[in-house]
Coordinates of C-alpha atoms in Angstrom, one line a residue:
Chain A
M17 CA 29.2 7.5 -28.0
I18 CA 31.3 9.9 -25.9
V19 CA 34.4 8.1 -24.5
I20 CA 36.1 9.6 -21.4
D21 CA 39.2 8.3 -19.7
K22 CA 38.7 7.0 -16.2
N23 CA 41.6 9.2 -15.0
K24 CA 39.3 12.2 -15.6
L25 CA 36.7 11.0 -13.2
T26 CA 37.1 14.0 -10.9
D27 CA 36.8 16.4 -13.8
L28 CA 33.7 14.5 -15.0
L29 CA 32.0 14.8 -11.6
D30 CA 33.1 18.4 -11.2
A31 CA 31.7 19.2 -14.7
L32 CA 28.4 17.6 -13.8
N33 CA 28.4 19.3 -10.4
Q34 CA 28.2 22.7 -12.1
S35 CA 24.6 22.2 -13.2
Y36 CA 23.4 19.2 -11.2
Q37 CA 23.5 17.8 -7.7
V38 CA 25.7 14.8 -8.4
I39 CA 25.0 11.6 -6.4
V40 CA 27.7 8.9 -6.4
P41 CA 28.3 5.5 -4.7
A42 CA 30.7 6.0 -1.8
K43 CA 31.9 4.6 1.4
S44 CA 31.0 6.5 4.5
A45 CA 31.0 5.2 8.1
D46 CA 32.1 1.8 6.8
L47 CA 28.9 1.6 4.7
T48 CA 28.7 1.8 0.9
Q49 CA 25.8 3.9 -0.2
F50 CA 24.7 6.6 -2.7
M51 CA 25.8 10.0 -1.4
P52 CA 25.8 13.6 -2.7
Y53 CA 29.2 14.3 -4.3
D54 CA 29.5 17.4 -2.2
A55 CA 29.2 15.4 1.0
V56 CA 31.8 12.9 -0.4
K57 CA 34.3 15.7 -0.9
E58 CA 33.5 17.2 2.5
K59 CA 33.9 14.0 4.4
N60 CA 36.8 12.8 2.3
A61 CA 34.8 9.6 1.6
E62 CA 36.0 7.1 -1.0
I63 CA 34.0 6.8 -4.2
I64 CA 33.2 3.1 -4.8
L65 CA 32.9 2.1 -8.5
N66 CA 34.2 -1.5 -8.6
E67 CA 31.3 -3.1 -6.7
N68 CA 27.7 -2.4 -5.9
T69 CA 26.7 -0.6 -2.7
V70 CA 25.3 -2.2 0.5
L71 CA 22.4 0.3 0.5
S72 CA 20.4 0.6 -2.8
P73 CA 19.7 3.9 -4.5
K74 CA 16.0 3.6 -3.8
W75 CA 16.2 6.4 -1.1
L76 CA 16.7 8.9 -4.0
F77 CA 13.0 8.4 -4.9
L78 CA 11.6 6.9 -1.7
P79 CA 13.5 8.4 1.2
Q80 CA 13.8 6.4 4.4
S81 CA 11.9 9.2 6.0
E82 CA 10.1 11.9 4.1
G83 CA 7.8 14.7 5.1
M84 CA 4.4 14.7 3.4
Y85 CA 2.7 17.7 4.9
A86 CA 2.8 19.8 8.0
F87 CA 0.0 20.5 10.4
W88 CA -0.9 22.7 13.3
A89 CA -3.6 21.8 15.8
K90 CA -4.8 23.6 18.9
N91 CA -8.1 23.1 20.7
K92 CA -10.6 22.5 18.0
K93 CA -8.6 24.1 15.2
L94 CA -6.6 22.3 12.5
E95 CA -4.4 23.6 9.7
I96 CA -2.7 21.4 7.1
V97 CA 0.0 22.9 4.9
D98 CA 2.0 21.6 1.9
L99 CA 5.7 21.2 2.4
P100 CA 8.0 22.9 -0.1
S101 CA 9.9 20.7 -2.5
D102 CA 13.3 19.7 -1.1
L103 CA 14.8 19.4 -4.6
E104 CA 16.3 22.7 -5.7
K105 CA 18.5 21.4 -8.5
M106 CA 18.3 18.6 -11.0
R107 CA 20.1 15.6 -9.6
I108 CA 22.2 13.2 -11.6
V109 CA 23.2 9.8 -10.2
F110 CA 26.3 8.1 -11.6
P111 CA 26.6 5.2 -11.9
V112 CA 23.6 2.9 -11.2
R113 CA 24.0 -0.8 -12.1
H114 CA 21.3 -2.5 -14.2
C115 CA 19.9 -4.4 -11.2
D116 CA 19.2 -1.1 -9.4
V117 CA 17.9 0.5 -12.6
Q118 CA 15.4 -2.4 -12.7
G119 CA 14.6 -1.7 -9.0
I120 CA 13.6 1.9 -10.0
A121 CA 11.4 0.4 -12.8
C122 CA 9.6 -1.7 -10.1
L123 CA 9.0 1.4 -7.9
D124 CA 7.7 3.2 -11.0
K125 CA 5.0 0.6 -11.4
V126 CA 3.7 1.3 -7.9
F127 CA 4.2 5.0 -7.5
L128 CA 3.4 6.0 -11.1
D129 CA 0.4 3.6 -11.4
E130 CA -2.1 5.8 -13.3
R131 CA -4.8 5.1 -10.8
H132 CA -3.0 7.0 -8.1
V133 CA 0.2 8.8 -9.2
D134 CA 2.4 9.7 -6.2
G135 CA 3.3 13.4 -6.8
Q136 CA 6.3 13.4 -4.5
Y137 CA 7.8 10.4 -6.1
L138 CA 7.1 11.7 -9.6
E139 CA 8.9 15.0 -8.8
K140 CA 12.0 13.1 -7.7
R141 CA 11.9 10.9 -10.8
E142 CA 11.5 13.9 -13.1
K143 CA 14.3 15.8 -11.4
T144 CA 16.8 13.0 -11.5
V145 CA 19.0 11.9 -14.4
V146 CA 19.9 8.2 -14.1
M147 CA 23.2 7.1 -15.6
A148 CA 23.1 3.3 -15.9
L149 CA 26.3 1.4 -15.8
M150 CA 26.7 -1.9 -17.6
C151 CA 28.3 -4.0 -14.9
N152 CA 31.0 -6.5 -16.0
N153 CA 32.3 -7.5 -12.6
P154 CA 29.4 -9.3 -10.9
K155 CA 29.8 -10.7 -7.4
D156 CA 29.3 -14.4 -6.6
S157 CA 26.0 -13.5 -5.1
C158 CA 24.6 -11.6 -8.1
F159 CA 21.9 -13.2 -10.3
C160 CA 20.3 -10.3 -12.1
A161 CA 20.5 -12.1 -15.5
S162 CA 18.3 -14.9 -14.1
M163 CA 15.7 -12.4 -13.0
G164 CA 15.4 -11.0 -16.5
V165 CA 17.7 -8.0 -16.2
D166 CA 19.4 -7.2 -19.6
R167 CA 23.0 -7.0 -18.6
A168 CA 24.0 -5.2 -21.8
H169 CA 21.2 -2.6 -22.0
A170 CA 19.6 -1.0 -18.9
N171 CA 15.8 -0.7 -18.7
N172 CA 15.3 2.4 -20.9
T173 CA 12.1 3.4 -19.2
V174 CA 14.4 4.5 -16.3
A175 CA 17.9 5.0 -17.6
D176 CA 18.7 8.4 -19.2
V177 CA 22.2 7.6 -20.1
Q178 CA 23.8 4.2 -20.8
V179 CA 27.4 3.9 -19.5
Y180 CA 29.8 1.2 -20.6
D181 CA 32.9 0.2 -18.7
L182 CA 35.6 -0.2 -21.3
G183 CA 38.4 -1.0 -18.8
S184 CA 40.4 2.3 -18.7
E185 CA 37.5 4.4 -20.2
Y186 CA 33.8 5.0 -19.8
A187 CA 31.5 5.3 -22.9
F188 CA 28.4 7.4 -22.6
E189 CA 25.3 7.0 -24.7
A190 CA 22.2 9.3 -24.2
L191 CA 18.9 7.4 -24.1
S192 CA 16.6 10.4 -23.3
D193 CA 16.4 14.2 -23.6
K194 CA 17.4 14.5 -20.0
G195 CA 20.3 12.2 -20.7
Q196 CA 21.4 14.1 -23.8
Q197 CA 21.7 17.3 -21.8
A198 CA 23.9 15.5 -19.3
V199 CA 26.1 14.0 -22.0
E200 CA 26.5 17.5 -23.5
A201 CA 27.8 18.7 -20.1
I202 CA 30.7 16.3 -20.2
K203 CA 31.4 16.0 -23.9
A204 CA 34.4 18.2 -23.9
L205 CA 36.2 15.8 -21.6
G206 CA 36.3 13.0 -24.1
S207 CA 35.9 12.2 -27.8
E208 CA 33.2 10.7 -30.0
K209 CA 33.9 7.1 -30.9
T210 CA 32.1 4.0 -32.1
V211 CA 32.1 1.5 -29.3
A212 CA 31.2 -2.2 -29.2
V213 CA 29.2 -3.3 -26.2
P214 CA 31.8 -5.1 -24.0
E215 CA 31.5 -8.8 -23.1
V216 CA 29.9 -9.5 -19.8
K217 CA 31.3 -12.0 -17.3
E218 CA 28.8 -14.8 -16.6
Q219 CA 27.2 -14.9 -13.2
K220 CA 27.8 -17.9 -11.0
I221 CA 24.2 -18.1 -9.7
K222 CA 21.6 -19.2 -12.2
V223 CA 17.9 -19.7 -11.3
N224 CA 15.0 -20.5 -13.4
I225 CA 12.0 -18.3 -13.0
E226 CA 10.1 -19.7 -16.0
G227 CA 6.5 -20.3 -14.9
L228 CA 7.4 -19.5 -11.3
P229 CA 4.5 -17.1 -10.5
E230 CA 2.0 -19.6 -11.8
K231 CA 3.6 -22.4 -9.8
L232 CA 3.8 -20.3 -6.6
S233 CA 0.1 -19.4 -6.9
G234 CA -0.7 -23.0 -6.0
M235 CA 1.9 -23.2 -3.2
F236 CA 0.4 -20.9 -0.5
Y237 CA -0.4 -23.8 1.8
D238 CA 2.7 -25.8 0.8
S239 CA 5.0 -27.2 3.5
I240 CA 8.0 -25.3 2.0
W241 CA 7.2 -22.4 4.2
D242 CA 7.7 -24.4 7.4
S243 CA 11.4 -24.8 6.7
F244 CA 11.9 -21.3 5.2
M245 CA 10.5 -19.4 8.1
F246 CA 12.6 -21.2 10.6
K247 CA 15.8 -19.2 10.3
C248 CA 14.2 -15.7 9.9
I249 CA 14.6 -13.4 13.0
G250 CA 12.4 -10.7 11.5
C251 CA 15.1 -8.0 11.6
G252 CA 13.9 -6.4 8.4
T253 CA 17.5 -6.0 7.0
C254 CA 16.4 -7.6 3.7
A255 CA 13.6 -5.1 3.2
F256 CA 15.7 -2.1 4.0
I257 CA 18.6 -2.9 1.7
C258 CA 16.4 -4.2 -1.1
P259 CA 16.1 -1.9 -4.1
T260 CA 12.5 -2.8 -4.6
C261 CA 10.9 -3.2 -1.2
Y262 CA 8.7 -0.2 -1.0
C263 CA 6.2 -0.7 1.9
F264 CA 5.9 2.4 4.0
D265 CA 4.4 3.5 7.3
I266 CA 2.9 6.9 8.1
N267 CA 4.2 8.6 11.3
N268 CA 4.1 11.9 13.1
K269 CA 6.9 14.1 14.3
I270 CA 5.2 16.5 16.8
R271 CA 6.6 19.4 18.6
G272 CA 4.1 21.3 20.7
E273 CA 1.1 22.3 18.6
E274 CA 2.9 21.6 15.3
G275 CA 3.8 18.5 13.5
V276 CA 4.9 16.9 10.3
K277 CA 3.4 13.8 8.7
L278 CA 6.2 11.5 7.6
R279 CA 6.2 8.5 5.5
T280 CA 9.0 6.1 6.5
W281 CA 10.3 2.8 5.3
D282 CA 8.5 -0.2 6.8
S283 CA 8.8 -3.9 6.4
C284 CA 6.2 -6.7 6.2
M285 CA 8.7 -8.8 8.3
F286 CA 7.8 -6.8 11.4
D287 CA 5.2 -8.4 13.7
E288 CA 3.3 -5.1 14.2
Y289 CA 3.0 -4.4 10.5
M290 CA -0.6 -5.7 10.1
L291 CA -1.6 -5.6 13.8
M292 CA -5.1 -4.1 14.1
A293 CA -6.8 -2.1 16.8
G294 CA -8.4 -4.8 18.9
G295 CA -5.4 -7.2 18.6
H296 CA -6.2 -9.1 15.4
N297 CA -3.2 -9.9 13.3
P298 CA -3.8 -11.6 9.9
R299 CA -0.1 -12.6 9.6
P300 CA 0.7 -13.4 13.2
G301 CA 3.8 -15.5 12.8
K302 CA 7.2 -15.7 10.9
K303 CA 5.8 -18.3 8.5
E304 CA 3.1 -16.0 7.3
R305 CA 5.4 -13.0 7.1
V306 CA 8.3 -14.8 5.2
R307 CA 5.7 -16.3 2.9
N308 CA 4.2 -12.9 2.2
R309 CA 7.5 -11.3 1.4
F310 CA 8.6 -14.0 -1.0
L311 CA 5.2 -14.3 -2.7
H312 CA 5.0 -10.6 -3.1
K313 CA 8.3 -10.6 -4.9
L314 CA 7.8 -13.6 -7.0
E315 CA 4.0 -14.0 -7.5
Y316 CA 1.8 -11.1 -6.3
F317 CA 3.7 -8.3 -8.0
Y318 CA 4.0 -10.3 -11.2
E319 CA 0.2 -10.7 -11.2
N320 CA -0.4 -7.0 -10.8
Y321 CA 2.4 -5.6 -13.0
Q322 CA 3.9 -8.5 -15.1
M323 CA 7.4 -8.2 -13.6
M324 CA 9.2 -9.7 -10.7
L325 CA 9.8 -7.6 -7.6
C326 CA 13.3 -9.0 -7.3
T327 CA 16.1 -7.8 -9.5
G328 CA 18.7 -10.4 -8.5
C329 CA 21.0 -7.7 -7.0
G330 CA 22.1 -10.2 -4.4
R331 CA 22.0 -7.8 -1.4
C332 CA 19.8 -10.0 0.8
L333 CA 22.0 -13.0 0.1
R334 CA 25.0 -11.0 1.2
K335 CA 23.5 -9.3 4.3
C336 CA 20.8 -11.5 5.8
P337 CA 22.3 -12.4 9.2
M338 CA 20.6 -15.8 9.1
N339 CA 21.2 -16.7 5.4
V340 CA 17.5 -16.8 4.4
D341 CA 18.2 -17.4 0.8
I342 CA 15.7 -16.4 -2.0
V343 CA 17.7 -18.3 -4.6
K344 CA 17.6 -21.5 -2.5
F345 CA 13.8 -20.9 -2.1
I346 CA 13.3 -20.5 -5.9
N347 CA 15.3 -23.7 -6.5
Q348 CA 13.3 -25.7 -3.9
A349 CA 10.0 -24.3 -5.2
N350 CA 10.9 -25.3 -8.8
A351 CA 11.8 -28.8 -7.5
K352 CA 8.4 -29.3 -5.9
Chain B
M27 CA -2.1 -2.2 -15.4
K28 CA -0.9 0.8 -17.4
V29 CA 1.7 3.0 -15.8
A30 CA 1.1 6.7 -16.3
N31 CA 3.2 8.9 -18.5
T32 CA 4.8 11.5 -16.3
D33 CA 3.8 14.3 -18.7
E34 CA 0.1 13.5 -18.3
I35 CA 0.0 13.8 -14.6
K36 CA -0.8 16.8 -12.5
R37 CA 1.4 16.9 -9.4
S38 CA -0.5 15.9 -6.3
N39 CA -0.2 14.3 -2.9
D40 CA -3.0 11.8 -2.5
L41 CA -2.0 11.2 1.1
E42 CA -2.6 14.7 2.3
P43 CA -6.1 15.1 3.8
M44 CA -8.4 18.0 3.6
V45 CA -9.5 19.7 6.8
G46 CA -13.1 18.9 7.7
K47 CA -15.1 19.5 10.8
I48 CA -17.4 17.5 13.0
V49 CA -21.0 18.9 12.7
E50 CA -22.8 16.3 14.8
I51 CA -22.0 13.4 17.1
L52 CA -24.6 10.6 17.7
E53 CA -24.2 8.1 20.5
E54 CA -25.1 4.8 18.9
S55 CA -24.2 2.4 21.7
T56 CA -22.0 2.3 24.7
D57 CA -18.9 2.2 22.6
V58 CA -20.0 3.4 19.1
K59 CA -20.5 7.0 18.0
T60 CA -21.4 8.3 14.6
F61 CA -19.4 11.4 13.5
R62 CA -21.0 13.6 10.9
I63 CA -18.3 15.3 8.9
S64 CA -18.5 18.4 6.6
T65 CA -15.9 20.6 5.0
L66 CA -15.1 23.9 6.7
D67 CA -17.5 25.6 4.2
D68 CA -20.3 23.2 5.0
K69 CA -20.0 21.0 1.9
K70 CA -19.8 17.2 1.6
P71 CA -16.1 16.2 1.8
F72 CA -16.5 13.6 -1.0
S73 CA -19.3 11.5 -2.5
P74 CA -18.6 7.9 -1.8
L75 CA -20.4 4.9 -3.3
P76 CA -22.1 2.6 -0.8
G77 CA -19.4 0.5 0.8
Q78 CA -16.5 2.9 0.0
L79 CA -14.1 4.0 2.7
G80 CA -12.7 7.2 4.1
M81 CA -9.4 8.0 5.9
F82 CA -10.3 9.9 9.1
S83 CA -7.5 11.6 11.1
L84 CA -6.6 13.6 14.2
P85 CA -3.2 14.4 12.9
M86 CA -1.7 14.7 16.4
V87 CA -2.8 11.1 17.2
G88 CA -3.1 9.2 14.0
E89 CA -5.2 8.2 10.9
A90 CA -7.3 5.2 10.2
M91 CA -9.7 3.9 7.6
F92 CA -13.5 3.7 8.3
S93 CA -16.5 2.9 6.2
V94 CA -18.8 5.7 5.3
T95 CA -22.1 4.6 6.8
N96 CA -24.3 7.2 5.3
Q97 CA -24.2 10.5 3.4
G98 CA -26.4 13.6 3.0
E99 CA -26.3 16.6 0.8
N100 CA -23.5 18.3 2.7
Y101 CA -22.0 15.6 5.0
I102 CA -20.8 12.1 5.4
D103 CA -21.3 9.9 8.5
M104 CA -18.8 7.5 10.0
A105 CA -19.8 5.2 12.8
I106 CA -16.7 4.3 14.9
K107 CA -16.2 1.8 17.7
K108 CA -13.8 2.7 20.5
T109 CA -11.1 0.1 20.1
G110 CA -7.6 1.7 20.0
E111 CA -5.5 4.7 20.4
L112 CA -7.1 6.8 17.7
T113 CA -10.7 5.7 18.3
D114 CA -10.3 6.5 22.0
A115 CA -9.2 10.0 21.1
L116 CA -12.0 10.3 18.6
H117 CA -14.6 9.4 21.3
D118 CA -13.4 12.4 23.3
I119 CA -13.8 15.0 20.6
E120 CA -16.7 17.4 20.5
V121 CA -18.8 19.1 17.8
G122 CA -16.8 21.7 16.0
Q123 CA -13.6 19.8 16.1
E124 CA -11.6 20.1 12.9
I125 CA -10.2 16.9 11.6
G126 CA -8.4 15.4 8.6
I127 CA -10.4 13.5 6.0
R128 CA -9.6 12.0 2.6
G129 CA -11.2 9.6 0.3
P130 CA -13.2 7.9 -1.1
Y131 CA -11.3 4.6 -1.3
G132 CA -12.1 1.1 -2.4
N133 CA -14.6 -0.4 -4.8
G134 CA -18.0 -0.2 -3.0
F135 CA -20.9 -2.5 -3.5
P136 CA -21.7 -3.7 -7.1
L137 CA -24.9 -1.5 -7.5
D138 CA -25.6 -2.6 -11.1
Y139 CA -25.5 -6.2 -10.1
L140 CA -27.8 -5.6 -7.2
K141 CA -30.4 -3.7 -9.1
G142 CA -33.9 -5.2 -9.1
K143 CA -32.9 -8.0 -6.8
D144 CA -34.2 -9.0 -3.3
I145 CA -31.4 -8.4 -0.8
V146 CA -30.9 -9.8 2.7
F147 CA -28.5 -7.8 4.8
I148 CA -26.8 -9.7 7.6
A149 CA -24.7 -7.8 10.2
G150 CA -23.3 -8.3 13.7
G151 CA -22.1 -5.5 16.0
I152 CA -20.3 -2.7 14.3
G153 CA -20.5 -4.7 11.1
L154 CA -23.8 -2.9 10.4
A155 CA -21.8 0.3 9.8
P156 CA -20.6 -0.5 6.2
V157 CA -23.8 -2.4 5.4
R158 CA -25.9 0.5 6.4
S159 CA -24.5 2.6 3.5
L160 CA -26.0 0.2 1.1
I161 CA -29.3 -0.1 3.1
M162 CA -29.6 3.7 3.0
H163 CA -28.9 3.7 -0.7
C164 CA -31.6 1.1 -1.4
I165 CA -34.1 3.1 0.7
K166 CA -33.3 6.3 -1.1
N167 CA -33.7 4.5 -4.4
R168 CA -36.4 2.2 -3.3
A169 CA -37.9 1.5 -6.7
D170 CA -34.6 0.1 -8.0
Y171 CA -34.4 -2.8 -5.6
G172 CA -36.6 -5.7 -4.6
K173 CA -37.5 -6.9 -1.1
L174 CA -35.1 -5.8 1.7
T175 CA -34.5 -8.1 4.7
I176 CA -32.3 -6.9 7.5
I177 CA -31.0 -9.4 10.1
Y178 CA -28.9 -7.8 12.8
G179 CA -27.5 -9.0 16.0
A180 CA -25.4 -7.7 18.9
R181 CA -24.2 -8.9 22.2
S182 CA -26.8 -6.9 24.2
V183 CA -29.3 -4.1 23.8
D184 CA -26.6 -1.6 24.7
D185 CA -24.4 -2.9 21.8
L186 CA -27.1 -2.5 19.1
C187 CA -26.1 0.3 16.7
F188 CA -28.4 2.6 14.8
K189 CA -31.4 1.9 17.1
D190 CA -33.5 4.6 15.6
D191 CA -33.1 3.0 12.1
L192 CA -33.7 -0.5 13.4
F193 CA -36.8 0.2 15.4
N194 CA -38.4 3.3 13.9
N195 CA -37.2 4.1 10.4
W196 CA -36.5 0.9 8.6
P197 CA -39.6 -1.1 9.6
K198 CA -41.7 1.7 8.0
V199 CA -39.9 1.3 4.6
E200 CA -42.0 -0.3 2.0
N201 CA -41.3 -4.1 1.5
C202 CA -38.6 -4.1 4.1
Q203 CA -38.4 -6.4 7.1
V204 CA -36.1 -5.9 10.0
Y205 CA -35.1 -8.8 12.4
V206 CA -33.0 -7.9 15.5
T207 CA -31.5 -10.3 17.9
I208 CA -29.2 -10.2 21.0
D209 CA -26.9 -12.9 22.2
R210 CA -28.3 -13.5 25.7
P211 CA -31.7 -12.7 27.4
Q212 CA -31.9 -9.3 29.0
E213 CA -34.4 -7.6 31.2
G214 CA -36.7 -5.3 29.3
W215 CA -35.9 -7.0 25.9
D216 CA -38.9 -8.9 24.4
G217 CA -37.3 -9.4 21.0
H218 CA -35.4 -12.4 19.6
V219 CA -32.5 -13.9 21.6
G220 CA -29.8 -16.0 20.0
F221 CA -26.9 -15.9 17.6
V222 CA -27.2 -14.5 14.1
P223 CA -26.3 -17.7 12.2
D224 CA -29.2 -19.6 14.0
Y225 CA -31.5 -16.7 13.4
I226 CA -30.7 -16.8 9.6
K227 CA -31.8 -20.5 9.6
E228 CA -35.0 -19.6 11.5
I229 CA -36.0 -16.7 9.2
A230 CA -34.8 -18.7 6.1
P231 CA -34.7 -15.8 3.6
N232 CA -35.2 -16.7 0.0
P233 CA -31.9 -16.8 -1.7
Q234 CA -31.0 -14.0 -4.1
I235 CA -28.3 -11.7 -2.7
A236 CA -26.8 -11.7 0.8
I237 CA -24.7 -8.8 2.1
I238 CA -22.9 -9.9 5.2
C239 CA -20.5 -8.1 7.6
G240 CA -19.6 -8.8 11.2
P241 CA -17.1 -10.4 13.5
P242 CA -15.2 -13.4 12.1
V243 CA -17.1 -15.9 14.2
M244 CA -20.4 -14.7 12.9
I245 CA -19.2 -14.9 9.3
K246 CA -17.8 -18.4 9.9
F247 CA -21.1 -19.8 11.0
S248 CA -23.3 -17.7 8.8
L249 CA -21.8 -18.8 5.5
P250 CA -22.8 -22.5 5.9
A251 CA -26.3 -21.3 7.0
L252 CA -26.5 -19.3 3.8
S253 CA -25.3 -22.1 1.5
G254 CA -27.8 -24.4 3.2
L255 CA -30.5 -22.0 2.1
G256 CA -29.2 -22.2 -1.5
F257 CA -27.2 -18.9 -1.7
A258 CA -24.5 -19.2 -4.4
G259 CA -20.9 -17.9 -4.1
D260 CA -21.4 -14.9 -6.3
D261 CA -24.5 -13.9 -4.4
V262 CA -22.9 -13.7 -1.0
I263 CA -21.1 -10.4 -0.7
T264 CA -19.0 -9.2 2.2
T265 CA -16.8 -6.3 3.1
L266 CA -13.5 -6.7 4.8
E267 CA -11.3 -4.7 7.1
L268 CA -7.6 -4.8 7.4
R269 CA -5.0 -2.3 8.7
M270 CA -4.5 0.4 6.1
K271 CA -2.1 3.4 6.0
C272 CA -2.3 4.8 2.5
G273 CA -5.7 3.8 1.0
I274 CA -4.3 3.6 -2.5
G275 CA -2.6 0.3 -2.7
K276 CA 1.0 1.5 -2.2
C277 CA 2.0 1.2 1.5
G278 CA 1.6 -2.6 1.2
R279 CA -0.2 -3.3 4.4
C280 CA -3.7 -4.6 3.5
N281 CA -2.8 -7.2 0.8
I282 CA -4.5 -10.6 0.7
G283 CA -2.5 -12.3 -2.0
H284 CA -2.1 -9.9 -4.9
K285 CA -5.2 -7.9 -4.0
Y286 CA -5.3 -4.8 -1.8
V287 CA -8.4 -4.4 0.4
C288 CA -8.1 -0.6 0.1
L289 CA -8.1 -0.7 -3.7
D290 CA -9.6 -4.0 -5.0
G291 CA -11.9 -4.3 -2.0
P292 CA -13.2 -3.9 0.6
V293 CA -16.2 -5.5 -1.0
F294 CA -15.6 -9.1 -2.2
T295 CA -17.9 -11.9 -3.2
L296 CA -17.6 -15.3 -1.5
T297 CA -16.4 -16.7 -4.8
Q298 CA -13.5 -14.2 -4.8
L299 CA -12.7 -14.9 -1.1
N300 CA -12.5 -18.6 -1.8
E301 CA -9.9 -17.9 -4.5
M302 CA -7.8 -15.7 -2.1
P303 CA -5.4 -17.0 0.6
N304 CA -7.1 -17.0 3.9
E305 CA -5.0 -14.2 5.4
Y306 CA -7.6 -11.8 6.7

């Protein structure tokens, strides 16, 4: 592995910035999120490495708002044109914690499903090098280990480079060809060493998901939903900060005779989400919507793709204004 | 499900429609029109199986999923009821209008399973639109299917869709019987009056396969009528409609449990429906 002193962080990012667009976690406008390194420098923002960001890195692959195609319409005529790619350079994102790496693995299941591969998503995945960081300072609200995330080794279908935090140094191990190229670009800043995988600090929250999807498949009509929907105000915060919530809406941006079709983040927590022309709404209340979100994460997605759509990153526990708590839900469901 | 290897996949945007044009518009009822759609070079936009769906758009207004009710050598037909923002705008367009079209989506009716069997088609209102794709398929391939029985109801004579088929074309098809009813008596109507579920009991078709589509209240009362006649869960087949945005099981909107209507449906058997949460 290549071991580089943490004091050389700026050199490391500058070296990568020569051939990549570097994306780093940083604090801007009081919000921690993944930002281009150039913007960080320009805004004099602070790079945040000691804790996970409020916003997940999912926007790198599924932007909050993304053009799909442009159109021009006048009288009876219509033209539809492709939009050019907005990725000029290869991107590299450093560092992504294992919970968020797992989040990307979830998105891959949906957008790279071989029945309908999403071209725009695929391009972003191919043009991005993911440097995964083994995280040994979990927060009290983190529970990735319980959700099946390997804390020592990132999901290697996504991670191109595995990074270990050795205290005063980082160790880099390439996991893919893309990753190897990235490691080559920073090799000169450090030295080759044999490194033992560091010990990880245990997480406070432990939940048991053994047999949970099967159990929940029999709980659609259970009374548990009556109490869980009570606090939810349907604000959608949980979905927007979640690294795996991927539902999207399709919208227009129109100016005169021209327009762009956009896909934008959406949330099944919104009451208009399923509202049909004519007024029928199959999930008319909070109970139905909270139930759908939890069951999608813990049962439906598992049935379709054999993995949970929750990575235990803990963001919703930290940010839900009403403390709707997925861990508490799992524990109560298990106790039923 | 297997996830694709990125090397194998050609880059594409499945959500981008092709440009098509309206070549004919038929007035079916007071609020239903059939739009005949071809590509700009007069070809069929795509070849759906009976029961499959297409995403139809006026990009300035919006995009929505409709069943393809029929197809010809160089066109597909969509029968659309005026119910909302997009369908209001669609009802104002004229022949020659260029539109966005993409598809086909969904599973369609299980043709292999239906082959050689007697089929009773039951529809209410605009619910005849998706069912019609299968009726037309059975008529075009008449020798492959048994007796065809069509039971159709609407609120009034004005609300009956596909009148030419109901009263002229279909009754002439070999071994095909058509029963039409309206909800309330009406001047000039000497046909049957009454609701579809009661009419089913009256006609009492022999159980083999029932294809049913219509408003929820019709479905609700027709299902007991069918089981009373001895139809089994696997032999009652319906087609569902939910709000859809992508059509390929990604935008998340049309799920019922872990199934997506746009991908795993819209055609489901009663047995399948009974296993799914009742969220439709």
